[in-house]
XYZ file of C-alpha atoms in Angstrom:
362
model
C 156.504 64.228 82.049
C 157.782 67.202 80.107
C 155.926 69.697 77.925
C 156.970 70.450 74.325
C 158.490 73.695 75.666
C 160.788 72.088 78.249
C 163.988 72.843 76.335
C 162.871 76.461 75.889
C 162.395 76.826 79.650
C 165.743 75.213 80.314
C 167.409 77.678 77.965
C 165.768 80.514 79.881
C 167.266 79.261 83.140
C 163.975 78.182 84.687
C 163.779 76.546 88.090
C 161.608 73.434 87.717
C 159.211 71.697 90.069
C 157.097 68.539 89.982
C 153.471 69.530 89.406
C 150.905 66.754 88.939
C 153.610 64.517 87.492
C 154.936 67.192 85.127
C 158.306 68.928 85.292
C 157.132 72.535 85.127
C 158.880 75.915 85.397
C 158.128 77.392 88.815
C 160.040 80.613 88.115
C 162.643 81.990 85.718
C 164.117 84.596 88.034
C 162.103 86.538 90.579
C 158.533 85.307 91.054
C 157.690 88.750 92.448
C 158.908 90.400 89.236
C 156.933 87.887 87.159
C 153.799 88.551 89.212
C 154.145 92.306 88.804
C 154.784 91.966 85.071
C 151.423 90.203 84.642
C 149.620 92.892 86.655
C 151.362 95.800 84.909
C 152.358 94.512 81.444
C 152.190 90.856 80.367
C 153.391 87.371 81.239
C 153.932 84.303 79.051
C 152.939 80.939 80.540
C 153.343 77.313 79.470
C 150.149 75.446 80.406
C 150.746 72.403 78.229
C 150.257 70.098 81.221
C 146.497 70.715 81.068
C 144.261 68.041 79.569
C 142.077 68.495 76.472
C 139.189 66.089 75.848
C 136.977 66.319 72.786
C 133.286 65.432 72.980
C 131.632 65.274 69.571
C 128.604 63.878 67.788
C 124.882 64.597 67.368
C 124.244 64.246 71.129
C 127.456 65.818 72.403
C 125.511 68.638 74.078
C 123.106 66.203 75.759
C 125.999 64.040 76.962
C 127.737 67.034 78.545
C 124.495 68.263 80.132
C 124.264 64.846 81.783
C 127.942 64.615 82.727
C 128.557 68.119 84.093
C 126.732 70.494 86.448
C 126.314 73.279 83.862
C 124.005 73.582 80.872
C 126.517 73.187 78.049
C 123.766 72.862 75.448
C 123.077 76.573 76.010
C 126.624 77.577 75.056
C 126.822 78.964 71.534
C 129.533 77.834 69.104
C 132.593 80.007 69.608
C 131.892 80.555 73.306
C 133.138 78.823 76.470
C 131.885 78.177 79.980
C 133.408 77.503 83.376
C 131.779 74.435 84.924
C 132.443 71.383 87.073
C 132.211 67.621 87.064
C 130.787 66.272 90.321
C 130.508 62.795 91.792
C 127.335 61.106 93.029
C 127.673 62.762 96.455
C 128.044 66.263 95.001
C 131.796 66.566 95.525
C 133.923 68.116 92.800
C 135.939 65.762 90.581
C 137.366 68.720 88.666
C 136.598 72.261 87.600
C 136.678 72.710 83.854
C 136.536 75.162 80.993
C 134.427 73.845 78.124
C 134.646 75.358 74.639
C 131.904 74.776 72.104
C 133.895 74.738 68.877
C 131.040 73.693 66.576
C 127.404 72.634 66.947
C 128.492 69.034 67.545
C 132.020 69.495 68.896
C 133.203 70.574 72.341
C 136.658 70.779 73.910
C 136.774 70.073 77.650
C 139.891 71.443 79.358
C 140.789 69.688 82.612
C 143.419 70.220 85.284
C 146.604 68.241 84.712
C 146.306 65.859 87.645
C 142.619 65.177 86.991
C 142.635 64.862 83.201
C 142.762 61.029 83.061
C 139.897 60.761 85.568
C 137.838 63.354 83.702
C 138.374 61.550 80.393
C 137.342 58.219 81.932
C 134.281 59.717 83.620
C 133.184 61.489 80.459
C 133.507 58.257 78.517
C 131.335 56.425 81.021
C 128.773 59.180 81.341
C 128.454 59.572 77.563
C 127.485 55.919 77.157
C 123.972 55.738 75.774
C 124.361 59.057 73.940
C 125.298 59.435 70.288
C 128.555 61.095 71.258
C 132.256 60.295 71.126
C 134.798 61.134 73.824
C 138.416 61.428 72.659
C 141.361 62.386 74.845
C 143.352 64.796 72.665
C 145.750 66.026 75.356
C 148.796 64.811 73.436
C 147.702 66.844 70.402
C 147.881 70.234 72.113
C 150.416 72.512 73.691
C 148.887 75.438 75.554
C 150.476 78.887 75.844
C 148.916 81.798 77.740
C 149.555 85.531 77.443
C 148.111 87.376 80.430
C 148.147 91.018 81.468
C 146.968 94.501 80.442
C 149.332 94.493 77.441
C 148.303 91.006 76.285
C 146.087 92.432 73.561
C 149.049 94.413 72.186
C 151.299 91.347 72.192
C 148.853 88.936 70.576
C 147.420 91.578 68.267
C 150.840 92.112 66.719
C 151.133 88.522 65.499
C 147.630 87.252 64.716
C 144.991 87.782 62.050
C 142.166 87.447 64.590
C 139.793 90.304 65.399
C 140.720 90.744 69.067
C 138.386 93.697 69.525
C 135.487 91.420 68.605
C 136.672 88.460 70.687
C 134.650 88.470 73.883
C 135.650 87.139 77.292
C 135.177 83.340 77.355
C 135.115 83.088 73.575
C 137.419 81.349 71.110
C 138.222 81.516 67.417
C 140.497 79.633 64.999
C 143.390 81.932 64.156
C 146.920 82.034 62.816
C 150.027 83.333 64.563
C 152.586 84.214 61.890
C 151.440 81.255 59.785
C 150.861 78.819 62.679
C 147.277 77.594 63.116
C 145.987 77.964 66.676
C 142.765 77.986 68.642
C 142.773 81.415 70.272
C 140.690 81.875 73.425
C 140.121 84.933 75.604
C 140.364 83.116 78.909
C 142.841 82.870 81.757
C 143.584 82.246 85.414
C 145.211 85.455 86.632
C 142.461 88.045 87.037
C 143.781 89.968 84.021
C 142.717 90.204 80.419
C 144.545 87.659 78.323
C 144.574 84.864 75.816
C 145.233 81.136 75.713
C 146.593 79.596 72.527
C 146.070 75.911 71.754
C 148.951 74.946 69.476
C 150.231 71.722 67.834
C 153.076 70.450 70.073
C 155.717 70.549 67.331
C 154.921 74.222 66.675
C 154.833 75.322 70.322
C 158.447 76.520 70.500
C 158.053 78.595 67.332
C 154.866 80.235 68.646
C 156.514 80.872 72.041
C 159.421 82.666 70.349
C 157.087 84.673 68.106
C 155.158 85.872 71.160
C 158.387 86.591 73.052
C 159.667 88.792 70.238
C 156.323 90.576 69.847
C 156.104 91.133 73.594
C 159.551 92.616 74.129
C 158.466 96.237 73.543
C 155.462 95.695 75.835
C 157.296 94.327 78.888
C 156.313 90.664 78.356
C 158.277 88.195 80.502
C 158.130 84.397 80.854
C 156.184 83.505 83.994
C 156.136 80.325 86.060
C 153.757 78.444 88.312
C 154.750 80.367 91.458
C 153.394 83.696 90.238
C 150.430 81.991 88.590
C 149.437 80.796 92.061
C 149.672 84.224 93.713
C 147.869 85.839 90.769
C 144.931 83.429 90.913
C 144.797 83.761 94.723
C 144.509 87.545 94.519
C 141.734 87.061 91.952
C 139.907 84.647 94.284
C 140.112 81.778 91.812
C 139.993 78.239 93.235
C 142.708 75.628 92.828
C 141.752 71.969 92.727
C 143.264 70.169 95.717
C 143.094 73.362 97.773
C 139.689 75.037 97.513
C 138.052 72.224 95.523
C 137.994 68.499 96.253
C 135.913 65.351 95.912
C 134.516 66.054 99.397
C 133.593 69.709 98.918
C 130.570 70.759 96.863
C 130.382 73.800 94.572
C 128.023 75.389 97.102
C 130.633 75.222 99.868
C 133.119 76.862 97.492
C 130.631 79.706 96.810
C 130.385 78.501 93.218
C 126.824 77.279 93.350
C 126.032 79.590 90.433
C 127.610 77.079 88.040
C 125.187 74.323 89.152
C 122.021 74.278 87.038
C 119.531 72.298 89.118
C 116.706 73.295 86.763
C 118.005 71.119 83.924
C 117.081 67.416 83.508
C 118.790 64.788 85.626
C 122.589 64.871 85.677
C 125.247 63.082 87.658
C 125.207 64.372 91.246
C 121.971 66.364 90.907
C 120.119 64.743 93.803
C 123.033 65.161 96.176
C 123.681 68.751 95.098
C 120.032 69.634 95.667
C 120.530 68.538 99.283
C 123.783 70.477 99.698
C 122.603 73.979 98.784
C 122.820 75.206 102.386
C 126.255 74.043 103.564
C 127.521 74.277 107.136
C 130.857 75.692 105.960
C 131.727 78.075 103.133
C 134.843 79.461 101.499
C 135.789 83.002 102.538
C 138.553 85.497 101.967
C 140.804 86.483 104.863
C 142.856 89.660 105.100
C 145.784 89.789 107.490
C 148.112 92.497 108.701
C 151.875 92.561 109.045
C 154.033 90.328 106.860
C 153.257 86.795 108.089
C 150.963 85.041 105.636
C 148.593 82.156 106.392
C 149.404 79.058 104.352
C 147.563 75.969 103.168
C 146.564 73.759 106.104
C 146.936 76.382 108.853
C 144.149 76.429 111.446
C 141.605 79.252 111.557
C 140.620 80.241 115.104
C 137.693 81.996 116.771
C 137.956 82.732 120.459
C 141.086 80.622 120.531
C 139.265 77.541 119.240
C 139.815 75.921 115.806
C 136.895 76.649 113.458
C 138.361 76.100 110.012
C 141.383 75.647 107.788
C 143.258 77.787 105.304
C 143.160 76.441 101.749
C 145.532 78.959 100.092
C 147.453 81.954 101.374
C 150.297 84.314 100.554
C 151.625 87.806 101.082
C 149.904 89.591 98.199
C 152.513 91.171 95.892
C 149.907 93.556 94.478
C 148.162 94.605 97.685
C 151.073 94.402 100.114
C 149.296 92.493 102.889
C 148.586 88.810 103.633
C 145.561 87.244 101.945
C 144.112 83.762 102.239
C 141.079 81.657 101.461
C 139.653 79.319 104.073
C 136.629 77.219 104.930
C 134.777 78.457 108.023
C 131.298 77.933 109.521
C 128.560 79.963 107.817
C 127.961 81.836 111.101
C 131.525 83.214 110.877
C 131.522 83.977 107.141
C 130.175 87.532 107.043
C 132.619 90.223 105.835
C 134.051 92.083 108.813
C 134.109 89.012 111.065
C 137.298 88.976 113.138
C 139.126 85.648 113.277
C 142.719 84.512 113.698
C 145.128 82.043 112.133
C 147.707 79.903 113.898
C 150.870 80.682 111.908
C 153.532 78.278 113.143
C 152.476 78.635 116.762
C 151.798 82.366 116.652
C 148.220 83.636 116.568
C 147.750 86.335 113.929
C 144.488 88.313 113.565
C 142.602 88.204 110.245
C 139.379 89.700 108.966
C 136.827 88.069 106.671
C 136.569 90.045 103.425
C 134.729 89.763 100.127
C 136.355 87.850 97.275
C 138.142 88.573 95.036
C 140.924 90.436 96.825
C 141.973 92.046 93.549
C 139.914 92.992 90.507
C 141.200 94.871 87.508
C 139.541 98.206 86.820
C 138.038 97.285 83.450
C 136.920 93.830 82.385
C 136.474 92.568 78.841
C 133.040 91.051 78.336
């Protein structure tokens, strides 16, 4: 599958990769330069492969409270929440961002590879509620502007009050005459915005943002740098840190599970999984050899866990990784090792995130 911006990426000389069945730009030139641009200025991302599912009706809030682990009925219109959909055993089907657009209308944003499953599950779980579930993925393109200069870029082309737009909030806006849903969200650890755009207007909005961003150092950015950015920020990736076998508690995301609300799918199992045997930790290495997904974590020469994501951090200059290890080995300062292609490299357990910007917008 191709996004509405595929021809734009091709014109920019992008290198493409298959991601969840989509032909996506992995980089346009140097992924290191793209990474640094997002940390120091701004990057422009195509996220149109993500899924958007509308839940609406008088009992939309009740349906989502039942379907997801968070209390979506407590989210005010114009705000958003990070949450998860779990199965009956407490494993994660997908992690989601849910926007409450109106009192009786929500937009659930799902990961590309999981969107069909999330839509089907929501439909089933909403049965019995006065709520409608509609997969609107084909009606949206999604463009993100991320980085410390993002507010300058977006502010130059929109009528929205960016100073009043809080983190995890959204507002209908226009970008040089194009209607968009503008959200202050992202997946890089930086301030930034995500713009939900009609597909046939996506190229025009992309070019408007490109032109506005030129004086601010904005560059197009692909999936490769998006992965290293989210890793530095300690953000999980479904299929790596999250899976249908792992619970939110194992991923150190138990805070999103609201066990005090009425019964919801997976509640009983999650109540039993609050004290997991293994948890997700950050690992800091030395040298230049980075742990990668699937590499074994060792203690005393014996395998004790597995790396879920890892890279040489472009921002910090040393290897970083996330891994599942036994709780007894999860304290910061614990010395472990990773088998990197037959060579044992020392690592230290550290607090997540590895990187955090100096000032956060709240």
